[in-house]
Each structure stands twice: as C-alpha cells, then as structure tokens.
Amino acid sequence: MAKWDYDGPILEIDKLSISFFTRNREIPAVMDFSVAVQPGEAVGLVGESGCGKSTVALGVMQDLGVNGRIVGGTIKFKGRDLSEVSPDELRDLRGNEIAMIYQEPMASLNPAMKIGKQLIEVPMIHEGVSEKDAWDMALKVVTDVKLPDPKRVLNAFPHQLSGGQQQRIVIAMALMSKPSLLILDEPTTALDVTVEAGIVDLVKELGREYGTSMLFISHNLGLVLEVCDRLCVMYSGEAVERGSIEDVFDQMRHPYTQALFRSIPLPGADKNTRPLVAIPGNFPLPHERPPGCNFGPRCDYFEAGRCDAGDIRMAPVAGDERHETRCLRFEEIDWDAPITLAEQKQRGEIGAPVLKIDNLKKYYEVAANKMFGGGGKKVVKANETISFEARESETLAIVGESGCGKSTFAKVLMGLETATEGDILLDNQAIQDVPIEARGTQTVADIQMVFQNPFDTLNPSMTVGSQIVRALEIFGQGESDDARWQRMLELLDLVKLPREFAGRMPRQLSGGQKQRVGIARAFAGGARIVVADEPVSALDVSVQAAVTDLLMEIQREQKTTLLFISHDLSIVRYLSDRVLVMYLGHVVELGSTDQVFSPPYHPYTEALLSAVPIADTHVTKKHIVLEGDIPSAMNPPPGCPFQTRCRWKSEVPGGLCEREVPPMVTLADGHQIKCHLSREELDKMEPVIQIGAKAAE
C-alpha cells in the first residue's frame, strides 16, 4: 500500500469522547480530548493509571474492542477521519503507517517463532517485498536498534533475549515499514533504568533518522522531558494542560500539573526538611466524577459555586504559543508562590546495629542443560561476599539492575533460602542457616517484607480485616479475638486507612490502598526490620509520595530498620540514609546517601545516576549509556564483575580489571568502593547530576 501524502498534522484528535458500555451503564473513559502531532514531532501523554492515556492510543488504532465506542469528536490521520476508513485500508494502515509499541514486549512477540521470521513478515505482508529483500531490511533495522551480533539475534527465539533486547526487537518491528506515526505506550516501565536510558536514546535517534512522529504515553515526567517536544497532561479522561515541554514544566498553569510535580522526588527534596506533598484524596472512578472540574475535590484552589458549576473548557494561556489549560482560576493563582511546606519531620535518631551481614554468599547449583537434563552441574553465584550493617531507625537502600542479586539477598534474610556461606546476625544471633519454618515466632515477626505488587500479596477471598487479624494470630499477638480485632483497627489507623475498610475485599481497594494493607500486615508483629522490595514501583507518582511518607512516619514511631530495595534512584536519594549498590552479586559501593550521590563514584554507580530521568529543566546530566546487558551469574566474567561494560577500564594498567576481582577500598568515613581505579583517577570524577544550570539541549 502506498503511503498517504499530507502536509498538515500527522495526527489530529479533536474533542474526542470514548465510552465503554456495560449491561448497567455507559462508562465515559475519555471526554472532550484534543491533541495534535505535527510531522517529526514527539508529543508526550502524561497522567496516572486510569486517566485514559491508553484508551486514546487504542482509539487511534481503532481497536476499542466490542464494548468501546467513539461517542463524539474525530481522530484524523494525515487529514483523513479514521472512522470513515474501510476495514481493509485500516488493516494496511496499522503497521504500515501507524505502529504501536506496548509496555510488555513479550505481548507483541510470538514465542514459537524466530525473531528474523517475525520481522520479515511486516514488509512481506504490507509492501509485497521479496523474502531476501525483507531479510536485508530486518538485518539493517536490527543493526539500527543497536543489538549485538544481529545475525545471531535474527536466528534466536524471543526467550533467548533479555527484556531490553526484546523491547529493541519490538521497536525494530515497528520501524520495519517506516511508519509516519509511532505510538509508544509505557515502553520502558518493565525495564531497568540503565536499559531504559538506552531505549530512550534509541527512540530519539530513530525519530530523527526516520522522521517518525511519536505519541509517547508515560506516567514518568522525567522520561517525557528527555524524549518529547510537547506534552499533554491528562486527568480523569480529560486533557487538563497542553503545551511545549518548557511551558508546562516551567510555567505550569493547572493545579493538577503542579500537584504532580510536588509529589515526585526531584533533586533537593528531603524526607525531613522538604518532604514530598502527596495529592489528597483519590482519583474519581469514571462513573463517579464530580460536577464541573474533575480535579476539584483534590484541588488547593477549589472555589465552590464556580469550579463545580458546569463543564470547563480548555483556555489559551496568554504569551505562550499552543499552551492551554482546563482551569477557570489559572489567571488568579500565584503560580510562583513558595510551596506551603509540609510539616517538617524530626530526623529519626539512628541507633545501634540491629542486623550484621558478614561475607554472605548464596550459590545455586543447576544442571548445565536444564531443559533436557544431562550435562554437568553449573554454579550460579547470586550473592558474592556481601558485608554490611543496618542500624535501628535507619533506611538502607539496596540498588542495582535486575539480576544483580537484590531479591536473592532478601530471600536469604527472610529465611526463604539459606546461605551458602557467611553470617547473618540479628541482635547477634546467627540466622543464616535457619529456614523460615524453623525460625521462632519472634524472629519471623522481627523481619517482615513489603512486596512490589500489592495485587499479588493479598488473599482475594478474605476481607482486609481478617487478613491482618490472621497475621496477628501467626505472630502470637493479642490475648483474645477481641483484642486482635482492636489491634487490627489500630493498624488501619497507623497506615491511614478508614476503619470501615476492615470489612472490604481487596478488589474494592485501589493499588495504593492495597499497599497500605500490606504495610499494616508487615508491622502487625512489631517488626524490627522491614524489607521493602520495590514497594512503590507499581504505584502512581501521587500515591508513591503518600506511601513513602507513611513508611517514614511508621519508621520514626517504631524505630524500624528499613531495607529499601529499588532501582529508582530518585526515590532512593529522597528517603535513604545509606545506599548499597549491587552488581552481579557483588556490593560495589556502600556509603551515606550524600557520599554515593557525589563523586568519586564506582563506575557502575556513575552510569546508574546518569540513567535516572529527572523531571526538571534546570538539571544537567552527564550522558553515559551502558553498552550490553548484565552478564549471566552462571557465567560471570573474570576479574571485576563490571569490566565488560566499564568506560574507565582503559585507565587501569596491565589488564588488571580482567584478571582480578578488585578489593573493597575505604575512601572516606564509611564510604567503600570495589574498584581498581587509583585514588587519583577517582578524584578526577565530575558530578553526574548538576542542579541550577538550565539543561542543555
């Protein structure tokens, strides 16, 4: 099919309304939504879960399922109304002119087909290209997306590639027919921050090379800043603010946009002196939206009788081209007024060590050819000589990419696995060899965990109250059922949930509310140590602020030691006292938060910091993109575990990095780095993140 020629906007959505129809009612998902994408432009669509971002994308693809319908407005692609395009034309349009990249790469790949075969299908079906020519195109595009050994990749099955490599293949597939419009729906959410940085770089580069226009859907404002020229902020089915990145980031004119920025941990936020401000209340359900402004019930500037009087239209912001807001009061609000500081918190007094880890190792033995049996045994070195202490009232962050050994360490600490070697001392009592079923009630109650996904950790058939009471029974708390019920209500108070939630089922709770129940359950036995494994990564940014604030508050009251496992260095910088950086089973850096976030860094920490997207136009970052993936723990490289990806390796003479594991060197008070670089070389390192200068293009 020939490409459509058109010299106006590639995509023009005008006053779009989309509803889903159930037996009982019509549920409006998107209302009065307008956005335009010009040729070669990248437009970001930002908002929390349930705001309608993905519904807009599915509307563009004309893929709303049996229950979804466009009930108002138009979607025009290169000037043609997509609702008037025939099914045959629409099929050609998808993949040839409009391509979509989803959040989960495996949803777009056939697990039973080799990568090359999946890629050549696109030009063969859409453009009638011969198999040989299609293969040459596939080889070029796989090279363009910077995959190592493209010929090997084309002959591989999807499961033989890492998550980041799979996502690059999906991008390659989308680019095979050089589409005019690329829709990316949270394309990096499931990926590590270092892999995300590589994908973002790639998307920007390919956008320039292929001249593709992009609609980039994300809840991450930092990513949108790095990728997009313009953005559109959505709230509860409506666009609430549109404009260039500079207009919206530096001259925001909608209270929701302002509230979003106040709830994300930008450099300079501090859990004690400058805490984040969570957005009060909850996101309205589609059939329970308030009259007038959807954001009204949660807005600091709400005016009764005016903001709730009737529908509010988008209005232009004077002085800025194509900058609009859906707020009646935007010209009356003092947008430069200093933030009313949330209550400053007293810094918790850090006490004596509660937990001591000494030379901990965890190895697994697996069959060399696990699928078919046979072959010798191979050892997976998941944790390699980990040593540190964690103190009372301290937050120690454990950071690193997937596969670095963070979760294995958590399992050994919890007793779900036993250590291969080394010691774990809880109040000077060795527990590394005691599996959880052999641990005493007090030890189990002392070390508890809050998991990443609140949806997987609650029993769907038990009420919230009965699940917390069950935890109290297991921990031997309370003399009677009545006493345990009363304690459960107090725990709901502790995590700031209404007491009537005791009778609710998990399905009646939002993600943030479920995570609060998980936290209440973890603290039911008066936990001394709480292992929080990515506890906010599945939550929206406004909910993240509330949940992290809650964890800090409980920690202050109960003097808990918090081990915070995360790959999000922004949140780590905000709430941790000390940071431990892991790579391929090794601790490569350990120090206070200030030490780890300022030079000298371990080369891996330096790359991690560079990869963090920061939603602030006044921050400049050194640009470091790591090549390659983390090596397999079954087949680690010789010498330094990081040497295969390190940009500083040439500064170390004599191939030392490739021969010997570096020693752990102490640089300053408690700041340790496992690296062969000399002190002189380390001292030459410059800050990765600088605040104050207007970010360079």
PDB file of C-alpha atoms in Angstrom, residues 432-670:
ATOM      1  CA  GLN A 432      21.645 -17.539  58.037  1.00  0.00           C
ATOM      2  CA  ASP A 433      21.173 -21.332  58.269  1.00  0.00           C
ATOM      3  CA  VAL A 434      17.663 -21.294  59.765  1.00  0.00           C
ATOM      4  CA  PRO A 435      14.875 -21.676  57.164  1.00  0.00           C
ATOM      5  CA  ILE A 436      11.677 -19.747  57.855  1.00  0.00           C
ATOM      6  CA  GLU A 437       9.734 -22.834  59.005  1.00  0.00           C
ATOM      7  CA  ALA A 438      12.359 -23.452  61.722  1.00  0.00           C
ATOM      8  CA  ARG A 439      12.501 -19.815  62.911  1.00  0.00           C
ATOM      9  CA  GLY A 440      10.828 -18.827  66.162  1.00  0.00           C
ATOM     10  CA  THR A 441       7.676 -16.678  66.071  1.00  0.00           C
ATOM     11  CA  GLN A 442       9.598 -13.633  67.312  1.00  0.00           C
ATOM     12  CA  THR A 443      12.280 -13.920  64.612  1.00  0.00           C
ATOM     13  CA  VAL A 444       9.598 -14.234  61.898  1.00  0.00           C
ATOM     14  CA  ALA A 445       7.753 -11.206  63.322  1.00  0.00           C
ATOM     15  CA  ASP A 446      11.034  -9.239  63.585  1.00  0.00           C
ATOM     16  CA  ILE A 447      11.889  -9.493  59.858  1.00  0.00           C
ATOM     17  CA  GLN A 448       8.949  -8.737  57.564  1.00  0.00           C
ATOM     18  CA  MET A 449       8.575  -7.839  53.904  1.00  0.00           C
ATOM     19  CA  VAL A 450       6.501  -5.408  51.833  1.00  0.00           C
ATOM     20  CA  PHE A 451       6.330  -6.645  48.251  1.00  0.00           C
ATOM     21  CA  GLN A 452       6.435  -4.874  44.889  1.00  0.00           C
ATOM     22  CA  ASN A 453       2.994  -5.827  43.667  1.00  0.00           C
ATOM     23  CA  PRO A 454       0.203  -5.265  46.219  1.00  0.00           C
ATOM     24  CA  PHE A 455      -2.226  -7.177  43.959  1.00  0.00           C
ATOM     25  CA  ASP A 456      -0.356 -10.478  44.388  1.00  0.00           C
ATOM     26  CA  THR A 457       0.110 -10.430  48.156  1.00  0.00           C
ATOM     27  CA  LEU A 458      -3.470 -10.229  49.461  1.00  0.00           C
ATOM     28  CA  ASN A 459      -5.899 -13.161  49.565  1.00  0.00           C
ATOM     29  CA  PRO A 460      -8.738 -12.141  47.203  1.00  0.00           C
ATOM     30  CA  SER A 461     -11.332 -14.162  49.161  1.00  0.00           C
ATOM     31  CA  MET A 462     -10.659 -12.710  52.645  1.00  0.00           C
ATOM     32  CA  THR A 463     -11.612  -9.286  53.976  1.00  0.00           C
ATOM     33  CA  VAL A 464      -8.853  -6.781  54.737  1.00  0.00           C
ATOM     34  CA  GLY A 465      -9.530  -7.007  58.492  1.00  0.00           C
ATOM     35  CA  SER A 466      -9.406 -10.799  58.628  1.00  0.00           C
ATOM     36  CA  GLN A 467      -6.065 -10.843  56.751  1.00  0.00           C
ATOM     37  CA  ILE A 468      -4.466  -8.505  59.295  1.00  0.00           C
ATOM     38  CA  VAL A 469      -6.026 -10.460  62.205  1.00  0.00           C
ATOM     39  CA  ARG A 470      -4.579 -13.665  60.717  1.00  0.00           C
ATOM     40  CA  ALA A 471      -1.092 -12.066  60.743  1.00  0.00           C
ATOM     41  CA  LEU A 472      -1.604 -11.070  64.405  1.00  0.00           C
ATOM     42  CA  GLU A 473      -2.513 -14.692  65.245  1.00  0.00           C
ATOM     43  CA  ILE A 474       0.603 -16.017  63.493  1.00  0.00           C
ATOM     44  CA  PHE A 475       2.803 -13.508  65.371  1.00  0.00           C
ATOM     45  CA  GLY A 476       1.191 -14.514  68.699  1.00  0.00           C
ATOM     46  CA  GLN A 477      -0.227 -11.022  69.292  1.00  0.00           C
ATOM     47  CA  GLY A 478      -3.284 -10.334  71.474  1.00  0.00           C
ATOM     48  CA  GLU A 479      -4.872 -12.385  74.251  1.00  0.00           C
ATOM     49  CA  SER A 480      -8.242 -12.843  72.542  1.00  0.00           C
ATOM     50  CA  ASP A 481     -10.095 -12.421  69.232  1.00  0.00           C
ATOM     51  CA  ASP A 482     -11.495  -9.112  70.500  1.00  0.00           C
ATOM     52  CA  ALA A 483      -8.019  -7.839  71.410  1.00  0.00           C
ATOM     53  CA  ARG A 484      -6.675  -8.818  67.974  1.00  0.00           C
ATOM     54  CA  TRP A 485      -9.639  -7.124  66.249  1.00  0.00           C
ATOM     55  CA  GLN A 486      -8.952  -3.944  68.223  1.00  0.00           C
ATOM     56  CA  ARG A 487      -5.237  -4.098  67.350  1.00  0.00           C
ATOM     57  CA  MET A 488      -6.162  -4.572  63.663  1.00  0.00           C
ATOM     58  CA  LEU A 489      -8.238  -1.364  63.770  1.00  0.00           C
ATOM     59  CA  GLU A 490      -5.262   0.454  65.330  1.00  0.00           C
ATOM     60  CA  LEU A 491      -3.044  -0.847  62.496  1.00  0.00           C
ATOM     61  CA  LEU A 492      -5.526   0.555  59.951  1.00  0.00           C
ATOM     62  CA  ASP A 493      -5.215   3.896  61.786  1.00  0.00           C
ATOM     63  CA  LEU A 494      -1.408   3.550  61.595  1.00  0.00           C
ATOM     64  CA  VAL A 495      -1.473   3.194  57.780  1.00  0.00           C
ATOM     65  CA  LYS A 496      -4.130   5.947  57.465  1.00  0.00           C
ATOM     66  CA  LEU A 497      -6.956   3.762  56.145  1.00  0.00           C
ATOM     67  CA  PRO A 498     -10.558   4.266  57.382  1.00  0.00           C
ATOM     68  CA  ARG A 499     -11.596   1.614  59.927  1.00  0.00           C
ATOM     69  CA  GLU A 500     -14.584   0.601  57.769  1.00  0.00           C
ATOM     70  CA  PHE A 501     -12.049  -0.859  55.288  1.00  0.00           C
ATOM     71  CA  ALA A 502     -11.773  -3.817  57.680  1.00  0.00           C
ATOM     72  CA  GLY A 503     -14.905  -5.263  56.061  1.00  0.00           C
ATOM     73  CA  ARG A 504     -13.821  -4.637  52.451  1.00  0.00           C
ATOM     74  CA  MET A 505     -12.474  -7.193  49.997  1.00  0.00           C
ATOM     75  CA  PRO A 506      -9.122  -6.492  48.249  1.00  0.00           C
ATOM     76  CA  ARG A 507     -10.868  -5.970  44.874  1.00  0.00           C
ATOM     77  CA  GLN A 508     -12.644  -2.931  46.361  1.00  0.00           C
ATOM     78  CA  LEU A 509      -9.305  -1.189  47.065  1.00  0.00           C
ATOM     79  CA  SER A 510      -7.003   0.837  44.802  1.00  0.00           C
ATOM     80  CA  GLY A 511      -3.340  -0.153  44.341  1.00  0.00           C
ATOM     81  CA  GLY A 512      -2.139   2.385  46.921  1.00  0.00           C
ATOM     82  CA  GLN A 513      -4.745   1.225  49.461  1.00  0.00           C
ATOM     83  CA  LYS A 514      -3.725  -2.425  48.952  1.00  0.00           C
ATOM     84  CA  GLN A 515      -0.095  -1.499  49.530  1.00  0.00           C
ATOM     85  CA  ARG A 516      -1.120   0.158  52.822  1.00  0.00           C
ATOM     86  CA  VAL A 517      -2.789  -3.102  53.896  1.00  0.00           C
ATOM     87  CA  GLY A 518       0.468  -4.922  53.047  1.00  0.00           C
ATOM     88  CA  ILE A 519       2.371  -2.438  55.232  1.00  0.00           C
ATOM     89  CA  ALA A 520      -0.143  -2.851  58.107  1.00  0.00           C
ATOM     90  CA  ARG A 521       0.327  -6.626  57.914  1.00  0.00           C
ATOM     91  CA  ALA A 522       4.134  -6.312  57.895  1.00  0.00           C
ATOM     92  CA  PHE A 523       4.031  -4.185  61.069  1.00  0.00           C
ATOM     93  CA  ALA A 524       1.441  -6.394  62.823  1.00  0.00           C
ATOM     94  CA  GLY A 525       4.084  -8.168  64.898  1.00  0.00           C
ATOM     95  CA  GLY A 526       6.098  -5.025  65.696  1.00  0.00           C
ATOM     96  CA  ALA A 527       8.729  -5.743  63.006  1.00  0.00           C
ATOM     97  CA  ARG A 528      12.279  -4.629  63.815  1.00  0.00           C
ATOM     98  CA  ILE A 529      13.426  -4.929  60.175  1.00  0.00           C
ATOM     99  CA  VAL A 530      11.186  -4.393  57.148  1.00  0.00           C
ATOM    100  CA  VAL A 531      12.473  -5.401  53.730  1.00  0.00           C
ATOM    101  CA  ALA A 532      10.600  -3.236  51.205  1.00  0.00           C
ATOM    102  CA  ASP A 533      11.117  -4.792  47.752  1.00  0.00           C
ATOM    103  CA  GLU A 534      10.282  -2.082  45.165  1.00  0.00           C
ATOM    104  CA  PRO A 535       7.233  -1.160  47.317  1.00  0.00           C
ATOM    105  CA  VAL A 536       6.129   1.851  45.232  1.00  0.00           C
ATOM    106  CA  SER A 537       7.195   0.953  41.677  1.00  0.00           C
ATOM    107  CA  ALA A 538       3.710  -0.395  40.794  1.00  0.00           C
ATOM    108  CA  LEU A 539       2.008   2.779  42.095  1.00  0.00           C
ATOM    109  CA  ASP A 540       1.243   6.153  40.534  1.00  0.00           C
ATOM    110  CA  VAL A 541       3.550   9.043  41.445  1.00  0.00           C
ATOM    111  CA  SER A 542       0.975  10.820  43.623  1.00  0.00           C
ATOM    112  CA  VAL A 543       0.324   7.557  45.534  1.00  0.00           C
ATOM    113  CA  GLN A 544       4.089   6.872  45.785  1.00  0.00           C
ATOM    114  CA  ALA A 545       4.551  10.083  47.758  1.00  0.00           C
ATOM    115  CA  ALA A 546       1.838   9.100  50.254  1.00  0.00           C
ATOM    116  CA  VAL A 547       3.133   5.517  50.699  1.00  0.00           C
ATOM    117  CA  THR A 548       6.802   6.540  51.160  1.00  0.00           C
ATOM    118  CA  ASP A 549       5.726   9.248  53.623  1.00  0.00           C
ATOM    119  CA  LEU A 550       3.734   6.620  55.524  1.00  0.00           C
ATOM    120  CA  LEU A 551       6.721   4.231  55.692  1.00  0.00           C
ATOM    121  CA  MET A 552       8.918   7.047  57.033  1.00  0.00           C
ATOM    122  CA  GLU A 553       6.331   8.037  59.639  1.00  0.00           C
ATOM    123  CA  ILE A 554       5.918   4.463  60.925  1.00  0.00           C
ATOM    124  CA  GLN A 555       9.705   4.112  60.977  1.00  0.00           C
ATOM    125  CA  ARG A 556      10.039   7.221  63.177  1.00  0.00           C
ATOM    126  CA  GLU A 557       7.402   5.939  65.605  1.00  0.00           C
ATOM    127  CA  GLN A 558       8.548   2.312  65.771  1.00  0.00           C
ATOM    128  CA  LYS A 559      12.320   2.782  65.266  1.00  0.00           C
ATOM    129  CA  THR A 560      12.200   0.243  62.431  1.00  0.00           C
ATOM    130  CA  THR A 561      15.204  -0.599  60.269  1.00  0.00           C
ATOM    131  CA  LEU A 562      14.107  -0.302  56.645  1.00  0.00           C
ATOM    132  CA  LEU A 563      15.937  -2.135  53.857  1.00  0.00           C
ATOM    133  CA  PHE A 564      14.588  -0.426  50.745  1.00  0.00           C
ATOM    134  CA  ILE A 565      15.227  -2.425  47.547  1.00  0.00           C
ATOM    135  CA  SER A 566      14.810  -0.257  44.457  1.00  0.00           C
ATOM    136  CA  HIS A 567      16.131   0.645  41.015  1.00  0.00           C
ATOM    137  CA  ASP A 568      14.628   4.151  41.229  1.00  0.00           C
ATOM    138  CA  LEU A 569      17.499   6.342  42.374  1.00  0.00           C
ATOM    139  CA  SER A 570      15.279   9.442  42.690  1.00  0.00           C
ATOM    140  CA  ILE A 571      13.235   7.849  45.470  1.00  0.00           C
ATOM    141  CA  VAL A 572      16.422   6.350  46.980  1.00  0.00           C
ATOM    142  CA  ARG A 573      18.053   9.776  47.164  1.00  0.00           C
ATOM    143  CA  TYR A 574      14.934  11.166  48.826  1.00  0.00           C
ATOM    144  CA  LEU A 575      14.419   8.647  51.619  1.00  0.00           C
ATOM    145  CA  SER A 576      17.567   6.638  52.312  1.00  0.00           C
ATOM    146  CA  ASP A 577      20.242   7.330  54.930  1.00  0.00           C
ATOM    147  CA  ARG A 578      22.770   4.971  53.364  1.00  0.00           C
ATOM    148  CA  VAL A 579      22.976   3.283  49.943  1.00  0.00           C
ATOM    149  CA  LEU A 580      24.396  -0.101  48.961  1.00  0.00           C
ATOM    150  CA  VAL A 581      24.972  -0.604  45.201  1.00  0.00           C
ATOM    151  CA  MET A 582      24.987  -4.192  43.883  1.00  0.00           C
ATOM    152  CA  TYR A 583      26.215  -5.569  40.572  1.00  0.00           C
ATOM    153  CA  LEU A 584      26.221  -9.250  39.581  1.00  0.00           C
ATOM    154  CA  GLY A 585      26.090 -10.462  43.192  1.00  0.00           C
ATOM    155  CA  HIS A 586      28.819  -8.093  44.468  1.00  0.00           C
ATOM    156  CA  VAL A 587      28.497  -4.986  46.637  1.00  0.00           C
ATOM    157  CA  VAL A 588      30.386  -2.445  44.500  1.00  0.00           C
ATOM    158  CA  GLU A 589      29.709   0.704  46.553  1.00  0.00           C
ATOM    159  CA  LEU A 590      28.446   1.452  50.067  1.00  0.00           C
ATOM    160  CA  GLY A 591      28.154   4.787  51.812  1.00  0.00           C
ATOM    161  CA  SER A 592      25.874   7.528  53.078  1.00  0.00           C
ATOM    162  CA  THR A 593      23.412   8.905  50.515  1.00  0.00           C
ATOM    163  CA  ASP A 594      25.467  12.096  50.144  1.00  0.00           C
ATOM    164  CA  GLN A 595      28.652  10.086  49.560  1.00  0.00           C
ATOM    165  CA  VAL A 596      27.107   7.792  46.937  1.00  0.00           C
ATOM    166  CA  PHE A 597      25.405  10.650  45.053  1.00  0.00           C
ATOM    167  CA  SER A 598      28.568  12.785  44.773  1.00  0.00           C
ATOM    168  CA  PRO A 599      31.917  11.908  43.179  1.00  0.00           C
ATOM    169  CA  PRO A 600      34.024   9.856  43.448  1.00  0.00           C
ATOM    170  CA  TYR A 601      31.711   7.072  42.288  1.00  0.00           C
ATOM    171  CA  HIS A 602      32.102   3.439  41.415  1.00  0.00           C
ATOM    172  CA  PRO A 603      31.921   3.468  37.569  1.00  0.00           C
ATOM    173  CA  TYR A 604      28.654   1.488  37.768  1.00  0.00           C
ATOM    174  CA  THR A 605      27.087   3.967  40.204  1.00  0.00           C
ATOM    175  CA  GLU A 606      28.125   6.781  37.853  1.00  0.00           C
ATOM    176  CA  ALA A 607      26.265   5.086  34.970  1.00  0.00           C
ATOM    177  CA  LEU A 608      23.201   4.401  37.166  1.00  0.00           C
ATOM    178  CA  LEU A 609      22.973   8.073  38.169  1.00  0.00           C
ATOM    179  CA  SER A 610      23.286   9.202  34.556  1.00  0.00           C
ATOM    180  CA  ALA A 611      20.411   6.907  33.561  1.00  0.00           C
ATOM    181  CA  VAL A 612      17.870   8.362  36.002  1.00  0.00           C
ATOM    182  CA  PRO A 613      15.259  10.515  34.202  1.00  0.00           C
ATOM    183  CA  ILE A 614      14.778  13.777  36.149  1.00  0.00           C
ATOM    184  CA  ALA A 615      11.690  15.947  35.569  1.00  0.00           C
ATOM    185  CA  ASP A 616      13.477  19.268  35.934  1.00  0.00           C
ATOM    186  CA  THR A 617      14.620  21.519  33.082  1.00  0.00           C
ATOM    187  CA  HIS A 618      17.223  23.099  35.431  1.00  0.00           C
ATOM    188  CA  VAL A 619      19.176  19.870  35.882  1.00  0.00           C
ATOM    189  CA  THR A 620      22.063  18.903  33.610  1.00  0.00           C
ATOM    190  CA  LYS A 621      23.304  15.318  33.491  1.00  0.00           C
ATOM    191  CA  LYS A 622      26.433  13.693  32.194  1.00  0.00           C
ATOM    192  CA  HIS A 623      25.416  11.362  29.350  1.00  0.00           C
ATOM    193  CA  ILE A 624      26.602   7.773  29.957  1.00  0.00           C
ATOM    194  CA  VAL A 625      24.772   4.876  28.309  1.00  0.00           C
ATOM    195  CA  LEU A 626      25.964   1.410  29.308  1.00  0.00           C
ATOM    196  CA  GLU A 627      26.613  -0.928  26.410  1.00  0.00           C
ATOM    197  CA  GLY A 628      25.438  -4.524  26.714  1.00  0.00           C
ATOM    198  CA  ASP A 629      23.492  -6.326  29.428  1.00  0.00           C
ATOM    199  CA  ILE A 630      24.431  -7.670  32.857  1.00  0.00           C
ATOM    200  CA  PRO A 631      26.385 -10.920  32.270  1.00  0.00           C
ATOM    201  CA  SER A 632      24.819 -14.163  33.491  1.00  0.00           C
ATOM    202  CA  ALA A 633      25.534 -15.111  37.124  1.00  0.00           C
ATOM    203  CA  MET A 634      26.052 -18.654  35.754  1.00  0.00           C
ATOM    204  CA  ASN A 635      28.912 -17.445  33.606  1.00  0.00           C
ATOM    205  CA  PRO A 636      30.343 -14.246  35.168  1.00  0.00           C
ATOM    206  CA  PRO A 637      33.320 -12.505  33.527  1.00  0.00           C
ATOM    207  CA  PRO A 638      36.780 -12.997  35.052  1.00  0.00           C
ATOM    208  CA  GLY A 639      38.224 -10.257  37.237  1.00  0.00           C
ATOM    209  CA  CYS A 640      35.998  -7.273  38.062  1.00  0.00           C
ATOM    210  CA  PRO A 641      32.321  -8.171  37.531  1.00  0.00           C
ATOM    211  CA  PHE A 642      31.695  -4.786  35.830  1.00  0.00           C
ATOM    212  CA  GLN A 643      34.710  -4.827  33.477  1.00  0.00           C
ATOM    213  CA  THR A 644      32.697  -5.874  30.371  1.00  0.00           C
ATOM    214  CA  ARG A 645      30.680  -2.608  30.475  1.00  0.00           C
ATOM    215  CA  CYS A 646      33.075  -0.168  32.195  1.00  0.00           C
ATOM    216  CA  ARG A 647      34.127   3.050  30.434  1.00  0.00           C
ATOM    217  CA  TRP A 648      37.036   3.583  32.891  1.00  0.00           C
ATOM    218  CA  LYS A 649      38.728   0.199  32.290  1.00  0.00           C
ATOM    219  CA  SER A 650      41.410   1.705  29.994  1.00  0.00           C
ATOM    220  CA  GLU A 651      42.622   3.882  32.914  1.00  0.00           C
ATOM    221  CA  VAL A 652      43.770   0.766  34.831  1.00  0.00           C
ATOM    222  CA  PRO A 653      47.127  -0.544  33.515  1.00  0.00           C
ATOM    223  CA  GLY A 654      48.111  -4.135  32.770  1.00  0.00           C
ATOM    224  CA  GLY A 655      44.692  -5.719  32.212  1.00  0.00           C
ATOM    225  CA  LEU A 656      44.184  -5.902  35.992  1.00  0.00           C
ATOM    226  CA  CYS A 657      40.394  -5.438  35.661  1.00  0.00           C
ATOM    227  CA  GLU A 658      40.145  -8.584  33.528  1.00  0.00           C
ATOM    228  CA  ARG A 659      42.256 -10.718  35.888  1.00  0.00           C
ATOM    229  CA  GLU A 660      41.438  -9.862  39.492  1.00  0.00           C
ATOM    230  CA  VAL A 661      38.320  -9.029  41.494  1.00  0.00           C
ATOM    231  CA  PRO A 662      39.069  -5.590  42.988  1.00  0.00           C
ATOM    232  CA  PRO A 663      39.427  -5.178  46.753  1.00  0.00           C
ATOM    233  CA  MET A 664      36.878  -3.136  48.702  1.00  0.00           C
ATOM    234  CA  VAL A 665      38.611   0.221  49.322  1.00  0.00           C
ATOM    235  CA  THR A 666      37.515   2.712  52.013  1.00  0.00           C
ATOM    236  CA  LEU A 667      37.705   6.282  50.649  1.00  0.00           C
ATOM    237  CA  ALA A 668      36.225   8.313  53.495  1.00  0.00           C
ATOM    238  CA  ASP A 669      34.196   7.779  56.631  1.00  0.00           C
ATOM    239  CA  GLY A 670      32.333   4.531  55.843  1.00  0.00           C
TER     240      GLY A 670
END
